[in-house]
Short mmCIF file of C-alpha atoms and ligand atoms in Angstrom, two decimals:
data_model
loop_
_atom_site.label_atom_id
_atom_site.label_comp_id
_atom_site.label_asym_id
_atom_site.label_seq_id
_atom_site.Cartn_x
_atom_site.Cartn_y
_atom_site.Cartn_z
CA MET A 242 0.04 -0.43 0.27
CA ILE A 243 0.63 3.36 -0.36
CA ALA A 244 2.18 6.29 2.18
CA LYS A 245 -0.15 9.06 1.50
CA TYR A 246 2.55 10.90 3.61
CA VAL A 247 6.99 11.07 3.94
CA ASP A 248 8.58 11.50 6.37
CA PHE A 249 12.65 10.74 5.30
CA HIS A 250 14.26 12.39 8.77
CA CYS A 251 12.77 11.19 11.68
CA HIS A 252 14.36 10.34 15.31
CA LEU A 253 11.31 8.26 16.56
CA ASP A 254 13.34 6.05 19.14
CA LEU A 255 14.20 9.80 20.96
CA TYR A 256 10.17 10.64 22.28
CA PRO A 257 9.01 9.82 25.22
CA ASP A 258 6.55 7.21 24.10
CA PRO A 259 8.65 5.57 20.41
CA GLU A 260 5.67 2.63 19.86
CA VAL A 261 3.72 5.10 19.93
CA ALA A 262 5.15 7.42 17.83
CA ILE A 263 6.03 4.64 15.25
CA ALA A 264 2.44 3.76 15.94
CA GLU A 265 0.58 7.12 14.91
CA ALA A 266 2.94 7.39 11.76
CA ASP A 267 2.16 3.72 10.57
CA ALA A 268 -1.95 4.50 11.43
CA ALA A 269 -1.63 8.16 9.60
CA GLY A 270 0.01 6.40 6.35
CA VAL A 271 3.17 8.58 6.27
CA TYR A 272 6.33 6.57 5.10
CA THR A 273 8.52 7.87 8.45
CA LEU A 274 12.40 6.58 8.22
CA THR A 275 13.10 6.85 11.68
CA VAL A 276 16.93 7.68 11.54
CA THR A 277 19.69 6.38 14.94
CA THR A 278 22.23 8.23 15.84
CA THR A 279 24.59 5.99 17.05
CA PRO A 280 25.82 2.58 15.90
CA ARG A 281 24.73 0.61 19.41
CA ALA A 282 21.21 1.73 19.18
CA TRP A 283 20.40 0.30 16.07
CA PRO A 284 19.31 -3.28 17.44
CA ARG A 285 16.19 -1.70 19.43
CA ASN A 286 14.82 0.63 16.40
CA LEU A 287 15.14 -3.13 13.86
CA ALA A 288 12.95 -4.71 16.51
CA LEU A 289 10.91 -1.49 16.44
CA THR A 290 10.43 -1.52 13.29
CA ARG A 291 9.93 -5.01 12.50
CA ARG A 292 6.02 -5.02 11.85
CA THR A 293 5.26 -1.79 10.87
CA LYS A 294 3.91 -1.32 7.21
CA HIS A 295 5.07 2.25 6.73
CA VAL A 296 7.82 3.13 9.25
CA ARG A 297 11.52 2.00 9.03
CA ALA A 298 14.60 2.17 10.18
CA ALA A 299 18.44 2.93 9.73
CA LEU A 300 21.04 2.39 10.67
CA GLY A 301 23.59 5.54 11.63
CA PHE A 302 26.37 7.57 13.31
CA HIS A 303 25.63 10.95 13.78
CA PRO A 304 28.49 13.21 13.15
CA GLN A 305 27.86 14.99 16.34
CA LEU A 306 28.49 12.19 18.61
CA VAL A 307 31.10 10.04 15.46
CA ALA A 308 34.47 11.73 18.60
CA GLU A 309 32.29 10.51 21.58
CA HIS A 310 31.18 7.24 19.78
CA ARG A 311 34.50 6.59 17.92
CA ASP A 312 34.44 2.86 18.86
CA GLU A 313 31.59 1.99 17.37
CA LEU A 314 32.18 2.27 14.16
CA ALA A 315 33.23 -1.62 13.76
CA THR A 316 29.38 -1.72 15.29
CA TRP A 317 28.04 0.31 12.04
CA GLU A 318 29.81 -2.11 9.45
CA LYS A 319 28.52 -5.71 11.53
CA TYR A 320 25.26 -4.10 11.39
CA LEU A 321 25.11 -3.01 7.65
CA PRO A 322 23.55 -5.80 6.32
CA GLU A 323 20.36 -5.83 8.32
CA THR A 324 18.79 -2.66 6.18
CA ARG A 325 19.08 -1.07 3.15
CA TYR A 326 18.61 2.22 5.07
CA VAL A 327 21.67 4.42 6.31
CA GLY A 328 21.10 7.13 8.50
CA GLU A 329 21.86 9.95 10.69
CA ILE A 330 25.21 10.15 8.59
CA GLY A 331 27.66 12.55 7.25
CA LEU A 332 29.54 16.05 8.13
CA ASP A 333 28.98 18.63 11.43
CA ALA A 334 31.30 22.02 11.52
CA GLN A 335 29.29 23.95 13.75
CA PRO A 336 32.05 25.44 15.57
CA ARG A 337 31.33 23.48 18.59
CA PHE A 338 32.31 19.75 16.39
CA CYS A 339 34.84 21.33 14.57
CA PRO A 340 37.40 19.67 16.95
CA SER A 341 36.63 16.18 15.30
CA LEU A 342 35.67 17.03 11.63
CA GLU A 343 38.99 15.21 10.69
CA LEU A 344 37.47 12.11 12.01
CA GLN A 345 33.67 13.00 11.11
CA LYS A 346 36.12 12.72 7.65
CA ARG A 347 37.12 9.62 7.62
CA VAL A 348 34.25 7.87 9.54
CA LEU A 349 31.58 8.98 6.66
CA ALA A 350 34.05 8.18 3.63
CA ARG A 351 34.43 4.05 5.82
CA ILE A 352 30.23 4.24 5.88
CA LEU A 353 29.90 5.09 2.17
CA THR A 354 32.68 3.32 0.73
CA CYS A 355 31.03 0.13 2.97
CA CYS A 356 27.57 1.79 0.70
CA ALA A 357 29.52 1.35 -2.32
CA GLU A 358 30.62 -2.42 -1.96
CA ALA A 359 27.27 -3.45 -0.76
CA GLY A 360 25.56 -1.59 -2.79
CA ASN A 361 21.60 -0.60 -2.87
CA LYS A 362 21.50 1.27 0.23
CA ILE A 363 19.82 5.00 0.67
CA LEU A 364 21.63 6.99 2.98
CA THR A 365 20.19 10.08 4.70
CA VAL A 366 22.80 12.65 4.91
CA HIS A 367 23.61 16.20 7.28
CA SER A 368 26.11 18.35 6.08
CA ILE A 369 25.75 21.26 8.28
CA ARG A 370 28.60 23.90 7.41
CA SER A 371 29.50 21.53 5.03
CA ALA A 372 28.14 20.87 1.87
CA LYS A 373 31.18 20.48 0.10
CA ALA A 374 33.02 18.33 2.04
CA VAL A 375 30.31 16.10 1.94
CA LEU A 376 29.64 16.41 -1.67
CA ASP A 377 33.59 15.72 -2.34
CA LEU A 378 33.47 12.33 0.21
CA ILE A 379 29.79 10.97 -2.04
CA GLU A 380 31.57 11.60 -5.46
CA THR A 381 34.33 10.25 -4.17
CA HIS A 382 33.02 7.36 -2.68
CA LEU A 383 29.55 6.39 -3.43
CA PRO A 384 28.93 5.79 -7.04
CA PRO A 385 25.06 7.20 -8.05
CA ASP A 386 24.74 3.07 -9.50
CA ARG A 387 25.76 1.64 -5.65
CA GLY A 388 23.49 3.54 -3.43
CA LYS A 389 21.06 6.79 -2.76
CA VAL A 390 21.69 9.57 -1.23
CA VAL A 391 19.34 11.89 0.34
CA LEU A 392 20.18 15.29 1.55
CA HIS A 393 18.73 15.78 4.81
CA TRP A 394 18.19 19.86 5.61
CA PHE A 395 20.52 20.51 3.21
CA THR A 396 21.76 24.29 3.62
CA GLY A 397 24.03 24.79 0.62
CA SER A 398 24.78 27.34 -2.15
CA LYS A 399 23.25 27.69 -4.99
CA ALA A 400 26.62 26.11 -7.25
CA GLU A 401 26.39 23.61 -4.71
CA THR A 402 22.43 22.06 -5.08
CA ALA A 403 23.16 21.81 -8.39
CA ARG A 404 26.56 19.69 -7.90
CA ALA A 405 24.17 17.17 -5.25
CA VAL A 406 21.72 17.24 -8.49
CA GLU A 407 24.37 16.74 -10.74
CA LEU A 408 25.61 13.82 -8.11
CA GLY A 409 21.42 12.25 -8.18
CA CYS A 410 20.98 13.48 -5.05
CA PHE A 411 17.66 14.01 -3.46
CA PHE A 412 16.84 16.55 -1.23
CA SER A 413 14.04 16.25 2.49
CA VAL A 414 13.19 19.36 3.39
CA ASN A 415 11.12 19.94 7.15
CA ALA A 416 9.16 23.53 7.97
CA ARG A 417 12.04 25.28 9.86
CA MET A 418 13.84 25.79 6.10
CA LEU A 419 10.98 26.93 4.52
CA GLY A 420 11.22 30.17 7.14
CA ASN A 421 14.09 31.21 5.06
CA HIS A 422 14.62 32.63 2.10
CA ARG A 423 17.61 30.04 1.59
CA GLY A 424 15.18 26.71 2.08
CA ARG A 425 12.63 28.61 -0.64
CA GLU A 426 14.83 29.54 -2.86
CA LEU A 427 16.10 25.44 -2.82
CA VAL A 428 12.34 23.89 -3.14
CA VAL A 429 11.56 26.16 -6.50
CA ASP A 430 15.17 25.04 -7.48
CA LEU A 431 14.74 21.51 -7.65
CA PRO A 432 13.90 19.82 -10.75
CA GLY A 433 11.17 16.98 -10.52
CA LEU A 434 11.03 13.84 -8.47
CA ARG A 435 14.06 15.13 -6.39
CA LEU A 436 12.15 16.82 -3.52
CA LEU A 437 10.93 14.25 0.00
CA THR A 438 9.56 16.01 3.03
CA GLU A 439 10.28 15.29 6.60
CA THR A 440 10.16 16.41 10.60
CA ASP A 441 13.76 15.75 11.88
CA GLY A 442 11.15 15.47 14.77
CA PRO A 443 11.77 15.77 17.69
CA PHE A 444 14.50 18.68 16.98
CA THR A 445 11.75 20.65 15.17
CA GLU A 446 8.94 21.63 16.49
CA VAL A 447 5.28 22.74 15.79
CA SER A 448 2.99 24.93 17.76
CA GLY A 449 5.38 24.01 21.09
CA ARG A 450 5.60 20.54 20.88
CA PRO A 451 8.24 18.19 19.25
CA SER A 452 6.94 17.77 15.32
CA ARG A 453 5.83 14.06 14.24
CA PRO A 454 5.74 12.88 11.42
CA ALA A 455 2.42 13.65 10.92
CA ASP A 456 3.07 16.67 10.50
CA VAL A 457 4.60 16.54 7.75
CA ALA A 458 0.92 17.37 5.67
CA ALA A 459 1.43 21.43 7.03
CA THR A 460 4.94 21.06 5.10
CA VAL A 461 3.14 19.29 1.74
CA GLN A 462 0.43 22.56 2.05
CA GLN A 463 3.46 25.18 1.23
CA LEU A 464 5.77 23.62 -0.62
CA ALA A 465 2.53 23.65 -2.87
CA LYS A 466 2.33 27.10 -2.32
CA LEU A 467 5.88 28.05 -3.02
CA ARG A 468 5.94 25.92 -6.36
CA ARG A 469 2.58 27.06 -7.76
CA ALA A 470 1.16 23.89 -7.57
CA SER A 471 -1.86 21.94 -5.79
CA VAL A 472 -1.39 20.32 -2.84
CA LYS A 473 -3.09 17.29 -4.23
CA GLU A 474 0.25 17.17 -7.10
CA THR A 475 2.55 18.08 -4.61
CA ALA A 476 1.70 15.27 -2.31
CA ILE A 477 1.46 13.06 -5.78
CA GLU A 478 5.06 14.04 -6.95
CA ILE A 479 6.72 13.21 -3.37
CA GLN A 480 4.61 10.45 -3.40
CA GLN A 481 6.15 9.37 -6.83
CA THR A 482 9.92 10.56 -5.89
CA LEU A 483 9.63 7.94 -3.14
CA GLN A 484 8.63 5.03 -5.07
CA GLN A 485 10.99 5.86 -7.62
CA LEU A 486 14.32 6.04 -4.87
CA LEU A 487 12.60 2.72 -3.08
CA ALA A 488 12.57 1.65 -6.76
CA SER A 489 16.07 2.28 -7.04
CA VAL A 490 16.92 -0.82 -4.71
CA PRO A 491 15.72 -4.23 -4.83
CA PRO A 492 13.14 -5.19 -2.55
CA GLU A 493 15.03 -8.31 -1.88
CA THR A 494 17.44 -5.94 0.67
CA GLU A 495 13.88 -4.70 2.20
CA ARG A 496 12.73 -7.83 2.78
CA SER A 497 15.73 -8.84 4.84
CA GLN A 498 14.78 -5.89 7.30
CA LEU A 499 11.38 -7.53 7.68
CA GLY A 500 12.19 -11.25 7.32
CA SER A 501 13.07 -14.22 10.34
CA GLN A 502 16.60 -13.59 12.87
CA PRO A 503 18.61 -16.64 13.27
CA PRO A 504 17.56 -18.50 16.22
MN1 MN B 254 18.67 14.47 12.59
#
């Protein structure tokens, strides 16, 4: 069954009651990618999403946590065969994370290399103040036919956006991004079938409470206005983009996520 809406980047394991948040997203028909921030959190996230219709878990290693959790890269590699979704990964060059930037780059290069070797992974990638470095690493380590990249909350320049499009990247945008000029410009300039929605909940808020996947409905309305299309057309285009993205990685990998565990 096709989902009605898409939240391609959300942290449902960080909500006070992840089971409820997951059930809610599933019932609302929101195709939700719930990302993991440390490799150690993966088994629980996989277990939480084992029987969901629309919610999938991604195996991540958040750039802001790489320094503290550097010994978990081997754990990340061990779990990779269990999923077709990878994230949250990427680089963060905000001043407080700059000390670990070289380590972040080594970890991201390794993750991209593993994904390229495995093939058929879909990655949700963070690139705060580091769009160029992230695109350089993607270009070097992940050929477009070896995996698909969704740039989450992308704030690169126009030229960097064009380069990301050229590299075959998709973009997931949230309501907060559309509150500033650069974010609005990004969604207007993107070619067709590259745009997805996200909430990045619980790190964004809607009327003073953490965003939940169903809140993407409001983002679709904003996008429709900006792209001068109807809400229905916009929702359909996002569904089609998701379909195309998922179709580009074979479903065999997906079944392994739902398949049985060894006894
Ligand atoms: Mn995030």
